[in-house]
Amino acid sequence: MAYGPRTVGRVREALSARAEVVEKMMMGGLSFMVKGHMCCAVSGKGGLLVRVGAQAREQVLREPNVEPMEMSGRTMTAFVRVAPEGIRTNAALSRWIGRGLDFVATLPAKPQRTNPTRKPARGANR
């Protein structure tokens, strides 16, 4: 299922002042990475996946429009799924993105990955 382009645009706008944000297809949608860590993702199932950390997860799950995030039958302990109703307003969306940013700020930056130089296949024209 494709993720919602309108929601993607809203998340991009909310994160537009941050130069270190990288978008990456993963987790069934479009993820927004900060310092190499997933902060949030626009879900292909609708709504927003937010990384809140395992310690905050139980408290966050008590809020309306929030449910555990499951992937391939496994519950992801550091993430929650916020239903579209929970991010209807820009203020609500910004609050959820802020929670993801706050958690990612507690993590050390991941080193930049560099792709090794690939050798051409045998017999390939250069």
PDB file of C-alpha atoms in Angstrom:
ATOM      1  CA  MET A   1       0.000   0.000   0.000  1.00  0.00           C
ATOM      2  CA  ALA A   2       1.335   3.464  -0.873  1.00  0.00           C
ATOM      3  CA  TYR A   3       1.822   6.070   1.797  1.00  0.00           C
ATOM      4  CA  GLY A   4      -0.214   9.283   1.700  1.00  0.00           C
ATOM      5  CA  PRO A   5       1.517  12.023  -0.323  1.00  0.00           C
ATOM      6  CA  ARG A   6      -0.358  14.740   1.578  1.00  0.00           C
ATOM      7  CA  THR A   7       0.950  13.468   4.906  1.00  0.00           C
ATOM      8  CA  VAL A   8       4.459  13.167   3.462  1.00  0.00           C
ATOM      9  CA  GLY A   9       4.279  16.812   2.399  1.00  0.00           C
ATOM     10  CA  ARG A  10       3.157  17.863   5.858  1.00  0.00           C
ATOM     11  CA  VAL A  11       6.002  15.935   7.520  1.00  0.00           C
ATOM     12  CA  ARG A  12       8.537  17.366   5.058  1.00  0.00           C
ATOM     13  CA  GLU A  13       7.284  20.863   5.864  1.00  0.00           C
ATOM     14  CA  ALA A  14       7.542  20.223   9.613  1.00  0.00           C
ATOM     15  CA  LEU A  15      11.133  18.992   9.217  1.00  0.00           C
ATOM     16  CA  SER A  16      12.205  21.500   6.537  1.00  0.00           C
ATOM     17  CA  ALA A  17      14.408  23.555   8.880  1.00  0.00           C
ATOM     18  CA  ARG A  18      16.555  20.529   9.730  1.00  0.00           C
ATOM     19  CA  ALA A  19      19.389  19.921   7.263  1.00  0.00           C
ATOM     20  CA  GLU A  20      20.250  16.473   8.669  1.00  0.00           C
ATOM     21  CA  VAL A  21      16.950  14.791   7.704  1.00  0.00           C
ATOM     22  CA  VAL A  22      17.200  11.975   5.171  1.00  0.00           C
ATOM     23  CA  GLU A  23      14.198  10.225   3.648  1.00  0.00           C
ATOM     24  CA  LYS A  24      14.356   6.483   3.160  1.00  0.00           C
ATOM     25  CA  MET A  25      11.842   3.864   2.036  1.00  0.00           C
ATOM     26  CA  MET A  26      11.482   1.396   4.886  1.00  0.00           C
ATOM     27  CA  MET A  27       9.046   0.077   7.503  1.00  0.00           C
ATOM     28  CA  GLY A  28       6.221  -0.066   4.972  1.00  0.00           C
ATOM     29  CA  GLY A  29       6.363   3.628   4.167  1.00  0.00           C
ATOM     30  CA  LEU A  30       8.606   6.649   3.864  1.00  0.00           C
ATOM     31  CA  SER A  31      10.886   7.062   6.885  1.00  0.00           C
ATOM     32  CA  PHE A  32      12.496  10.267   8.037  1.00  0.00           C
ATOM     33  CA  MET A  33      15.981   9.680   9.424  1.00  0.00           C
ATOM     34  CA  VAL A  34      17.795  12.105  11.726  1.00  0.00           C
ATOM     35  CA  LYS A  35      21.462  11.498  12.611  1.00  0.00           C
ATOM     36  CA  GLY A  36      21.071   8.085  10.961  1.00  0.00           C
ATOM     37  CA  HIS A  37      18.143   7.019  13.175  1.00  0.00           C
ATOM     38  CA  MET A  38      14.522   6.710  12.180  1.00  0.00           C
ATOM     39  CA  CYS A  39      12.518   9.487  13.828  1.00  0.00           C
ATOM     40  CA  CYS A  40       9.153   8.846  12.200  1.00  0.00           C
ATOM     41  CA  ALA A  41       7.619   7.381   9.074  1.00  0.00           C
ATOM     42  CA  VAL A  42       4.521   8.001   7.019  1.00  0.00           C
ATOM     43  CA  SER A  43       2.917   4.598   7.041  1.00  0.00           C
ATOM     44  CA  GLY A  44       1.564   2.752   4.045  1.00  0.00           C
ATOM     45  CA  LYS A  45      -1.247   1.613   6.364  1.00  0.00           C
ATOM     46  CA  GLY A  46      -2.161   5.204   7.154  1.00  0.00           C
ATOM     47  CA  GLY A  47      -1.031   7.485   9.919  1.00  0.00           C
ATOM     48  CA  LEU A  48       2.407   8.034  11.338  1.00  0.00           C
ATOM     49  CA  LEU A  49       4.937   5.701  12.942  1.00  0.00           C
ATOM     50  CA  VAL A  50       6.846   7.505  15.681  1.00  0.00           C
ATOM     51  CA  ARG A  51       9.938   6.396  17.552  1.00  0.00           C
ATOM     52  CA  VAL A  52       9.300   7.249  21.190  1.00  0.00           C
ATOM     53  CA  GLY A  53      11.607   4.770  22.917  1.00  0.00           C
ATOM     54  CA  ALA A  54      10.736   1.732  24.979  1.00  0.00           C
ATOM     55  CA  GLN A  55      10.476   3.655  28.265  1.00  0.00           C
ATOM     56  CA  ALA A  56       7.913   6.189  26.983  1.00  0.00           C
ATOM     57  CA  ARG A  57       5.917   3.709  24.927  1.00  0.00           C
ATOM     58  CA  GLU A  58       3.518   2.498  27.629  1.00  0.00           C
ATOM     59  CA  GLN A  59       2.568   6.036  28.642  1.00  0.00           C
ATOM     60  CA  VAL A  60       2.141   7.128  25.024  1.00  0.00           C
ATOM     61  CA  LEU A  61      -0.115   4.143  24.299  1.00  0.00           C
ATOM     62  CA  ARG A  62      -2.676   5.574  26.754  1.00  0.00           C
ATOM     63  CA  GLU A  63      -3.262   8.540  24.471  1.00  0.00           C
ATOM     64  CA  PRO A  64      -6.116   8.595  21.935  1.00  0.00           C
ATOM     65  CA  ASN A  65      -5.447   7.371  18.381  1.00  0.00           C
ATOM     66  CA  VAL A  66      -2.241   5.558  19.375  1.00  0.00           C
ATOM     67  CA  GLU A  67      -1.620   1.837  19.136  1.00  0.00           C
ATOM     68  CA  PRO A  68       1.370  -0.489  19.313  1.00  0.00           C
ATOM     69  CA  MET A  69       3.357  -0.783  16.130  1.00  0.00           C
ATOM     70  CA  GLU A  70       3.491  -4.302  14.795  1.00  0.00           C
ATOM     71  CA  MET A  71       5.610  -5.519  11.935  1.00  0.00           C
ATOM     72  CA  SER A  72       5.496  -9.072  10.636  1.00  0.00           C
ATOM     73  CA  GLY A  73       3.617 -10.169  13.754  1.00  0.00           C
ATOM     74  CA  ARG A  74       6.154  -8.632  16.143  1.00  0.00           C
ATOM     75  CA  THR A  75       5.524  -5.631  18.359  1.00  0.00           C
ATOM     76  CA  MET A  76       8.170  -2.956  17.956  1.00  0.00           C
ATOM     77  CA  THR A  77       8.856  -1.802  21.516  1.00  0.00           C
ATOM     78  CA  ALA A  78      10.324   1.622  20.704  1.00  0.00           C
ATOM     79  CA  PHE A  79       7.657   2.671  18.185  1.00  0.00           C
ATOM     80  CA  VAL A  80       3.959   3.518  18.133  1.00  0.00           C
ATOM     81  CA  ARG A  81       1.463   3.993  15.328  1.00  0.00           C
ATOM     82  CA  VAL A  82      -0.581   7.201  15.418  1.00  0.00           C
ATOM     83  CA  ALA A  83      -3.842   6.924  13.466  1.00  0.00           C
ATOM     84  CA  PRO A  84      -4.642   9.613  10.863  1.00  0.00           C
ATOM     85  CA  GLU A  85      -7.144  11.114  13.322  1.00  0.00           C
ATOM     86  CA  GLY A  86      -4.261  11.755  15.733  1.00  0.00           C
ATOM     87  CA  ILE A  87      -2.337  13.906  13.243  1.00  0.00           C
ATOM     88  CA  ARG A  88      -5.184  15.823  11.584  1.00  0.00           C
ATOM     89  CA  THR A  89      -3.935  19.249  12.627  1.00  0.00           C
ATOM     90  CA  ASN A  90      -0.459  20.613  11.977  1.00  0.00           C
ATOM     91  CA  ALA A  91      -0.071  21.202  15.717  1.00  0.00           C
ATOM     92  CA  ALA A  92      -0.795  17.524  16.466  1.00  0.00           C
ATOM     93  CA  LEU A  93       1.543  16.356  13.705  1.00  0.00           C
ATOM     94  CA  SER A  94       4.309  18.655  14.959  1.00  0.00           C
ATOM     95  CA  ARG A  95       3.866  17.372  18.493  1.00  0.00           C
ATOM     96  CA  TRP A  96       4.307  13.760  17.368  1.00  0.00           C
ATOM     97  CA  ILE A  97       7.288  14.577  15.170  1.00  0.00           C
ATOM     98  CA  GLY A  98       8.760  16.455  18.133  1.00  0.00           C
ATOM     99  CA  ARG A  99       8.487  13.331  20.261  1.00  0.00           C
ATOM    100  CA  GLY A 100      10.401  11.374  17.640  1.00  0.00           C
ATOM    101  CA  LEU A 101      13.040  14.099  17.398  1.00  0.00           C
ATOM    102  CA  ASP A 102      13.362  14.245  21.179  1.00  0.00           C
ATOM    103  CA  PHE A 103      14.004  10.515  21.370  1.00  0.00           C
ATOM    104  CA  VAL A 104      16.478  10.475  18.478  1.00  0.00           C
ATOM    105  CA  ALA A 105      18.367  13.332  20.159  1.00  0.00           C
ATOM    106  CA  THR A 106      19.190  10.913  23.010  1.00  0.00           C
ATOM    107  CA  LEU A 107      20.966   8.525  20.619  1.00  0.00           C
ATOM    108  CA  PRO A 108      24.525   8.870  19.353  1.00  0.00           C
ATOM    109  CA  ALA A 109      24.830   9.832  15.701  1.00  0.00           C
ATOM    110  CA  LYS A 110      25.438   6.883  13.418  1.00  0.00           C
ATOM    111  CA  PRO A 111      28.567   7.110  11.271  1.00  0.00           C
ATOM    112  CA  GLN A 112      28.023   7.976   7.618  1.00  0.00           C
ATOM    113  CA  ARG A 113      27.879   4.901   5.432  1.00  0.00           C
ATOM    114  CA  THR A 114      30.042   4.905   2.378  1.00  0.00           C
ATOM    115  CA  ASN A 115      29.416   2.565  -0.491  1.00  0.00           C
ATOM    116  CA  PRO A 116      32.500   0.581  -1.444  1.00  0.00           C
ATOM    117  CA  THR A 117      33.710   1.097  -4.984  1.00  0.00           C
ATOM    118  CA  ARG A 118      32.016  -1.502  -7.096  1.00  0.00           C
ATOM    119  CA  LYS A 119      34.034  -3.346  -9.672  1.00  0.00           C
ATOM    120  CA  PRO A 120      32.362  -3.856 -13.047  1.00  0.00           C
ATOM    121  CA  ALA A 121      31.186  -7.375 -13.770  1.00  0.00           C
ATOM    122  CA  ARG A 122      33.494  -9.494 -15.886  1.00  0.00           C
ATOM    123  CA  GLY A 123      33.053  -8.817 -19.536  1.00  0.00           C
ATOM    124  CA  ALA A 124      31.161  -5.568 -18.886  1.00  0.00           C
ATOM    125  CA  ASN A 125      32.001  -2.701 -21.160  1.00  0.00           C
ATOM    126  CA  ARG A 126      33.461   0.322 -19.447  1.00  0.00           C
TER     127      ARG A 126
END
